[in-house]
Structure formats: C-alpha cells, structure tokens
XYZ file of C-alpha atoms in Angstrom:
58
model
C 0.000 0.000 0.000
C 1.086 3.535 -0.707
C 0.408 6.714 1.210
C -1.313 9.400 -0.806
C 1.908 11.315 -1.586
C 3.727 8.348 -3.099
C 0.585 7.189 -4.897
C 0.165 10.629 -6.473
C 3.752 10.510 -7.762
C 3.338 7.015 -9.166
C 0.046 8.004 -10.779
C 1.474 11.275 -12.086
C -1.214 13.366 -10.436
C -1.527 15.602 -7.388
C -2.635 14.936 -3.844
C -5.334 17.564 -4.334
C -6.681 15.642 -7.341
C -6.725 12.366 -5.400
C -8.633 14.009 -2.549
C -11.135 15.364 -5.081
C -11.538 11.918 -6.669
C -12.230 10.522 -3.203
C -14.769 13.265 -2.525
C -16.742 12.530 -5.710
C -16.374 8.747 -5.399
C -14.199 8.221 -8.461
C -11.226 6.726 -6.612
C -11.484 6.030 -2.909
C -8.500 5.002 -0.795
C -8.162 1.318 0.000
C -7.685 2.282 3.648
C -7.855 5.428 5.780
C -6.112 5.344 9.156
C -8.625 6.599 11.719
C -5.923 7.784 14.144
C -3.945 10.027 11.806
C -6.204 10.372 8.739
C -3.571 9.049 6.324
C -4.979 7.776 3.050
C -3.535 4.549 1.647
C -3.945 3.223 -1.876
C -3.318 -0.291 -3.191
C -1.024 -1.096 -6.102
C -3.858 -2.455 -8.231
C -5.568 0.935 -8.082
C -2.793 2.310 -10.319
C -3.784 -0.037 -13.109
C -7.460 0.823 -13.379
C -8.353 1.311 -17.031
C -9.577 4.898 -16.777
C -7.581 6.048 -13.801
C -3.816 6.534 -13.862
C -2.013 4.770 -16.699
C 1.681 4.326 -16.012
C 4.031 5.754 -18.617
C 7.153 3.911 -19.686
C 10.526 5.578 -19.192
C 11.685 5.094 -22.804
C-alpha cells in the first residue's frame, strides 16, 4: 500500500486531485487510518483502465 503522496507521484497526479476523486467517489482510498487520517492506496488501483495509466521511461 502507498500513502497518498507516493501514490500521487506514481500516478502522475496531485494529492489535491486524489482528494477530489475521493470526494466525488471516483477513486477512494483502499484504507484510511482513523488515528492520523492518512490515506492509503493499493497497487492495483494504479492499473485501473480509466484512472492513472503508467508511462514507460523510454
């Protein structure tokens, strides 16, 4: 699992965008820690067809 900052970098988006996606129900975190509020995303969420395609480093 990735915290929101690392997930945003891997998905080539911003934390603000991820929080918006969560707000509108487009992409919700796999887990939110109740104690500190950290948002965690799973690896498979990066590979969703219409979400965040990974770009090759060619």
